[in-house]
Amino acid sequence: MGGETQAKPTSQYPKLSAGPVGQQIRSIYRSRLDQFTSTGQYERNNLLSMVEDGRSSGDNSVKLKVYNVPNLARPSFKEATSKCEEYRHTKIGESFGPSWSTHWFHITLTVPPKFQKKDHLEFHWDAGNEGMIWTEEGEPLQGLTGGDRIEWIFPQSWKDGKEHVFYIEMACNKMFGSAPGGDSIQPPVPDSRYQLTRADIVAINMDARQLFVDFWIIKGKPVFNAAREFPSDSWESHEALQVANAIIDAFDPGNPSSVLKGREIAKRYLGKDIDSEKVYQNDNQPLVYGVGHCHIDTCWLWPWAETKRKVARSWANQCDLLDRYPEHRFVASQAQQYKWLKQDYPSLFDRVKAKVKKGTFHPIGGSWVEHDTNMPSGESLVRQFIYGQRFFESHFGERCTTFWLPDTFGYSGQLPQICRLAGMSRFLTQKLSWNNINKFPHTTFNWVALDGSQVLCHMPPSETYTAEAHFGDVKRSIQQHKSMDQDATSLLVFGKGDGGGGPLFQHIEKLRRCRGVSDKIGLLPRIKMGESVDDFFAKLEKKAESGTKYVTWYGELYFELHRGTYTTQSNNKLGNRKSEVLLHDIEVLATLASLSSENGSYKYPKADIDDLWEMVLLCQFHDCLPGSSIRMCYDDSDKVYAEIENRGQKLIKDALFALGFYDKKSEGSNLWAVNTLPWHREEIMALPSLLPANARTYALVKANQCIPPDGPSTKLEHSATVREIKKGVFQLQNPYYKVEVTNGYMTSLIDLSIDREVIPRGAKANQFVIFDDKPLYWQAWDVEVYHLETRKELQSGETKIVEEGPDRVSVVTETKISEKSWVKTTISLAASGSGGPSYIEIQSEVEWRETMKFLKVEFPVDIVNTEASYETQFGITRRPTHYNTSWDMAKFEVCCHKWADLSENGFGVSILNDSKYGFATVGNVMRLSLIRAPKAPDADADMGRHHIRYAILPHTGSVDSNVVRTAANFNNPMRFCYRPANSPYPSLLNSINLTGSPSLILDTVKRGEDDEDVSRGEFAGRKGRSVILRIYDSLGGKSRGTIKTTLPVRRAWKTNVLEDDLDEVKIEKGEIKIELRPFEVATFRLQL
């Protein structure tokens, strides 16, 4: 009205309804997704029906011959292929065994005509066990794992219709050994059989295989995918469900174009660059960095011999994947495994070296093995890094900067200091995510050692070192991140592990799609491939340099699980302690002998010492020393420790001979006691049986002094006595202690120097107690808190006097544990000298035939403190004696080294031991753990005879140097040997002394690694000769001292543990003044 109107655009919205449209029932449409990629009734009509485009087997295409290797031997390729006459025909369906046996297959492959035009051919092999593919010429190509990695892409040139030969070495064990059923930690069965189910040429439809991975990420398995991992009410989850259903709707079985259409639909959600490394090539900032890894336990559910093959199989696989996927980066630790590869698979080692040089294969960790860090001595931890770093640097040109220990059962509070001294400022683990009482509160943090040294630590929030690279793994890398206030980035460590294998191609493909989802859809944290672990830590360090203050954690990273590993396989732990002591003595004596003029032909036995150290370090692997491996591993380690003992004693003998000592008495020779510890000693010792029959059995022996030919006959000023003061009650006494023993228990222990009773009224010390020991699952590993509620006291039998003095007195008591088990305990008290404090020594011989029991011995003491002290590597760890919080209660079983101590102001008691590591102090009760009886993975763990030594050392004041030194003496007896009667004591044995603060311990004396007369050629030799001294503060205070030496020292340096010169130190008249921080470990190089 009143003017023209402007026409509006016509809507295309239909006027009439075309028909009813219902709302999707989400649960039904989501459940439908499982049909598309599952086996079962729909398998012939879903996507799986198109992944394979043909399969050929049988003699016309795959001819099989087999050589069944006898006697569980593992022959080399050359040995196996030389047995041509022993190969026989075999076929799919045959079974092979028994467990741990090896079978070599000669395979002749001929591609049939109908397959020769196919784009992508693979050889599939599956016998449910492990194997290695070898070329006809003997080159190891690729590992095989039943059910996981069964495909091998053989050369395109083999599509010529001709016969082509290769070999497969079959190992009759699974990735996790040979346990029965589905429980991998049960003892392996000896007669497993493995059926060959596939030996086929397979044509693969690569588009269908790629669509399978697309669908896996969008819909995937029942968990770990976009449709289920995104919040159910989110647009991202809804869209994933729509895309997945659209793919199914588009699929037409047998129609290749429907597969291509499905892929296009998938890219609506995943992005367009998911088929190559280009998916990572944009400027979008990632939060998660993916790195491939293959954790290979150096032994566990398989022996060392099988580990060597696992390393080759796994790393060959990764070399192949590194060629196929440019973004792939792979890390591998443990110098021992690289050395095995070099020795047994030299051509494969060269392939690895080429990848290292290219920057795609990354040696990491810096240690010889991924070792336990609770029980090895401080020097052992140092040697892990010396031998590891020297191997990596000499073979790959670089040292490691990241300590890599994802699976070890707790971490010593001195590790950050030792890491820094070994050139590493970074640390990665994740094991504390297994804590079963308290949740560890940090992801990225500064970990601070006892001396104040720190490393930057990262614990991947995906909480695994064997991630399957699922959608959910990427999501949890941020969702479970606990340090986002400081930095939100994280590492995702993925790949098959523990038993080896490493990443599969599917892992890398899945991560490409996860990145595509992040860029295209959002919400999922953005992941990036193509950078190294060192690149990741470098970014964190750069943030610290720019002002980011990461949270701190001081002291040990105590693992709230696997506490039983301080005790399991106790003879193995005894071998470790004895070997560490033996190597200490070898190095001290060999160093001095190499500087001696008495025998100029003596050469420092560097090669032998290296061999022995490498054996000790190998046995400290985190499933060997802790006692969590199968019986075969301990059969192996028993032999290793026996070899260390035999070879080590010969090296001691050779060094002493070079210094003018003999192990056998000759006419005119005198007996001497050689002390390898750096302080004066006077001790009551059992004399050699070679002395005259009328000589005394024991005597007060002074270190480094001659013992008369007839033995010491001078009566001691302070003797020991024993008497039965009333029926069944025995009193042992020397000038320091008066002990009453009733039925094997100590009912009274008086420290006569201050007239103080140590044992509370009515209590019993040296009381054996036994506990039921049935953890939730991990038998050899765990002891759970509820075991304490099953405590039972063992009742002892009659006590008898067996030694009546005057040098030493002893009483013995037998205690019945069960019908099959018993313990015979000897309590001894020696006369005293002036060389150090006395102690009450206990020796227990145990016959142990129990099942899931735990034997301990208790010492209630009349002392009150909320903390107890425990020797650890190069220092002391203090832990609660109460259960105030769950963090306190979690430490109901802890690790100690040579002593544990409970002190109050003015007085304390230490319990010494010669090979035990498990301990607990609850209130005023000190409890030493002795023997366990788990039945998995070794059904015979700890069964048999045990000999155990421990001692009670009361002392005035708090923990002091007397405790530290007495425990060292207890573990390292002086050595008897002979020397011509008129020969003076070699001055060289007193040529290095440390004075000043008694808390300073001279722990190690050795020759320089690269001295020109010692070097094995890994690096350029250093001119002249040098002596290395390792000194630490043992009590936790600033310590000053003086190194005094009569050696012709020209110059001296403070070095790191790798013996790189740092600061030159001043030397005047053979004296070097030193000052150490509390618990500092310092290394000095004296250049002669």
Tab-separated table of N, CA and C in Angstrom, residues 952-1007:
chain	number	residue	atom	x	y	z
A	952	ILE	N	74.804	-56.464	66.571
A	952	ILE	CA	74.210	-55.354	67.306
A	952	ILE	C	75.349	-54.477	67.801
A	953	LEU	N	75.259	-53.191	67.492
A	953	LEU	CA	76.299	-52.244	67.876
A	953	LEU	C	75.675	-51.095	68.662
A	954	PRO	N	75.628	-51.203	70.006
A	954	PRO	CA	75.224	-50.037	70.790
A	954	PRO	C	76.331	-48.983	70.752
A	955	HIS	N	75.956	-47.734	70.905
A	955	HIS	CA	76.964	-46.677	70.856
A	955	HIS	C	76.462	-45.453	71.607
A	956	THR	N	77.377	-44.698	72.168
A	956	THR	CA	77.011	-43.416	72.770
A	956	THR	C	76.900	-42.371	71.667
A	957	GLY	N	76.080	-41.374	71.914
A	957	GLY	CA	75.861	-40.348	70.903
A	957	GLY	C	74.966	-40.852	69.782
A	958	SER	N	74.829	-40.021	68.755
A	958	SER	CA	74.028	-40.408	67.595
A	958	SER	C	74.907	-41.157	66.605
A	959	VAL	N	74.370	-41.420	65.428
A	959	VAL	CA	75.157	-42.105	64.395
A	959	VAL	C	76.432	-41.323	64.134
A	960	ASP	N	77.564	-42.020	64.165
A	960	ASP	CA	78.828	-41.339	63.934
A	960	ASP	C	79.719	-42.188	63.046
A	961	SER	N	80.948	-41.745	62.884
A	961	SER	CA	81.868	-42.435	61.984
A	961	SER	C	82.190	-43.838	62.466
A	962	ASN	N	82.098	-44.094	63.784
A	962	ASN	CA	82.361	-45.443	64.275
A	962	ASN	C	81.357	-46.452	63.717
A	963	VAL	N	80.096	-46.019	63.599
A	963	VAL	CA	79.081	-46.902	63.019
A	963	VAL	C	79.419	-47.198	61.565
A	964	VAL	N	79.708	-46.140	60.798
A	964	VAL	CA	80.004	-46.300	59.377
A	964	VAL	C	81.209	-47.208	59.183
A	965	ARG	N	82.266	-46.980	59.972
A	965	ARG	CA	83.498	-47.736	59.784
A	965	ARG	C	83.373	-49.169	60.307
A	966	THR	N	82.693	-49.350	61.424
A	966	THR	CA	82.523	-50.702	61.951
A	966	THR	C	81.711	-51.562	60.994
A	967	ALA	N	80.686	-50.978	60.377
A	967	ALA	CA	79.899	-51.734	59.389
A	967	ALA	C	80.747	-52.099	58.185
A	968	ALA	N	81.625	-51.178	57.767
A	968	ALA	CA	82.527	-51.494	56.660
A	968	ALA	C	83.474	-52.622	57.048
A	969	ASN	N	84.040	-52.553	58.266
A	969	ASN	CA	84.903	-53.631	58.740
A	969	ASN	C	84.162	-54.965	58.761
A	970	PHE	N	82.918	-54.929	59.220
A	970	PHE	CA	82.105	-56.149	59.335
A	970	PHE	C	81.947	-56.824	57.979
A	971	ASN	N	81.897	-56.016	56.910
A	971	ASN	CA	81.711	-56.550	55.563
A	971	ASN	C	83.031	-56.839	54.849
A	972	ASN	N	84.132	-56.348	55.377
A	972	ASN	CA	85.402	-56.443	54.658
A	972	ASN	C	86.513	-56.889	55.600
A	973	PRO	N	86.602	-58.186	55.886
A	973	PRO	CA	87.641	-58.659	56.814
A	973	PRO	C	89.036	-58.480	56.237
A	974	MET	N	89.994	-58.345	57.135
A	974	MET	CA	91.388	-58.272	56.698
A	974	MET	C	91.811	-59.610	56.090
A	975	ARG	N	92.828	-59.542	55.235
A	975	ARG	CA	93.298	-60.726	54.511
A	975	ARG	C	94.638	-61.191	55.088
A	976	PHE	N	94.686	-62.488	55.386
A	976	PHE	CA	95.935	-63.058	55.848
A	976	PHE	C	96.792	-63.460	54.657
A	977	CYS	N	98.077	-63.170	54.748
A	977	CYS	CA	99.025	-63.629	53.741
A	977	CYS	C	100.418	-63.660	54.370
A	978	TYR	N	101.375	-64.121	53.602
A	978	TYR	CA	102.712	-64.345	54.153
A	978	TYR	C	103.726	-63.486	53.415
A	979	ARG	N	104.828	-63.196	54.168
A	979	ARG	CA	105.898	-62.369	53.625
A	979	ARG	C	107.212	-62.827	54.256
A	980	PRO	N	108.306	-62.819	53.493
A	980	PRO	CA	109.583	-63.237	54.081
A	980	PRO	C	109.861	-62.529	55.396
A	981	ALA	N	110.454	-63.270	56.326
A	981	ALA	CA	110.600	-62.791	57.705
A	981	ALA	C	111.337	-61.469	57.802
A	982	ASN	N	112.316	-61.256	56.983
A	982	ASN	CA	113.130	-60.050	57.112
A	982	ASN	C	112.658	-58.897	56.229
A	983	SER	N	111.524	-59.069	55.575
A	983	SER	CA	111.033	-58.022	54.675
A	983	SER	C	110.173	-57.026	55.443
A	984	PRO	N	110.454	-55.751	55.293
A	984	PRO	CA	109.606	-54.751	55.955
A	984	PRO	C	108.248	-54.671	55.263
A	985	TYR	N	107.307	-54.101	55.970
A	985	TYR	CA	105.978	-53.933	55.375
A	985	TYR	C	106.071	-52.942	54.215
A	986	PRO	N	105.467	-53.247	53.060
A	986	PRO	CA	105.573	-52.347	51.903
A	986	PRO	C	105.005	-50.964	52.214
A	987	SER	N	105.826	-49.972	52.056
A	987	SER	CA	105.379	-48.607	52.357
A	987	SER	C	104.240	-48.173	51.450
A	988	LEU	N	104.153	-48.789	50.264
A	988	LEU	CA	103.072	-48.420	49.347
A	988	LEU	C	101.691	-48.631	49.964
A	989	LEU	N	101.555	-49.644	50.836
A	989	LEU	CA	100.250	-49.920	51.424
A	989	LEU	C	99.826	-48.841	52.412
A	990	ASN	N	100.748	-47.989	52.781
A	990	ASN	CA	100.401	-46.838	53.622
A	990	ASN	C	100.656	-45.531	52.894
A	991	SER	N	100.660	-45.569	51.561
A	991	SER	CA	101.079	-44.398	50.792
A	991	SER	C	99.985	-43.376	50.575
A	992	ILE	N	98.737	-43.730	50.862
A	992	ILE	CA	97.623	-42.789	50.703
A	992	ILE	C	96.814	-42.805	51.992
A	993	ASN	N	96.670	-41.655	52.608
A	993	ASN	CA	95.895	-41.548	53.845
A	993	ASN	C	94.992	-40.327	53.773
A	994	LEU	N	93.882	-40.429	54.496
A	994	LEU	CA	92.923	-39.326	54.567
A	994	LEU	C	92.751	-38.965	56.031
A	995	THR	N	93.080	-37.740	56.378
A	995	THR	CA	92.932	-37.273	57.753
A	995	THR	C	91.912	-36.146	57.798
A	996	GLY	N	91.612	-35.713	59.017
A	996	GLY	CA	90.651	-34.631	59.182
A	996	GLY	C	89.337	-35.156	59.720
A	997	SER	N	88.236	-34.652	59.214
A	997	SER	CA	86.921	-35.052	59.704
A	997	SER	C	86.742	-36.561	59.554
A	998	PRO	N	86.390	-37.250	60.650
A	998	PRO	CA	86.201	-38.709	60.544
A	998	PRO	C	85.000	-39.106	59.695
A	999	SER	N	84.153	-38.142	59.355
A	999	SER	CA	83.009	-38.466	58.490
A	999	SER	C	83.431	-38.660	57.044
A	1000	LEU	N	84.628	-38.233	56.680
A	1000	LEU	CA	85.114	-38.414	55.311
A	1000	LEU	C	85.546	-39.860	55.107
A	1001	ILE	N	85.045	-40.472	54.043
A	1001	ILE	CA	85.355	-41.865	53.739
A	1001	ILE	C	86.075	-41.928	52.394
A	1002	LEU	N	87.281	-42.503	52.405
A	1002	LEU	CA	87.980	-42.796	51.153
A	1002	LEU	C	87.438	-44.126	50.659
A	1003	ASP	N	86.533	-44.068	49.708
A	1003	ASP	CA	85.750	-45.240	49.319
A	1003	ASP	C	86.401	-46.040	48.198
A	1004	THR	N	87.118	-45.371	47.312
A	1004	THR	CA	87.653	-46.043	46.127
A	1004	THR	C	89.056	-45.544	45.823
A	1005	VAL	N	89.938	-46.495	45.532
A	1005	VAL	CA	91.277	-46.198	45.027
A	1005	VAL	C	91.460	-47.023	43.774
A	1006	LYS	N	91.770	-46.381	42.654
A	1006	LYS	CA	91.898	-47.082	41.386
A	1006	LYS	C	92.849	-46.312	40.481
A	1007	ARG	N	93.194	-46.920	39.386
A	1007	ARG	CA	93.973	-46.236	38.370
A	1007	ARG	C	93.053	-45.449	37.436
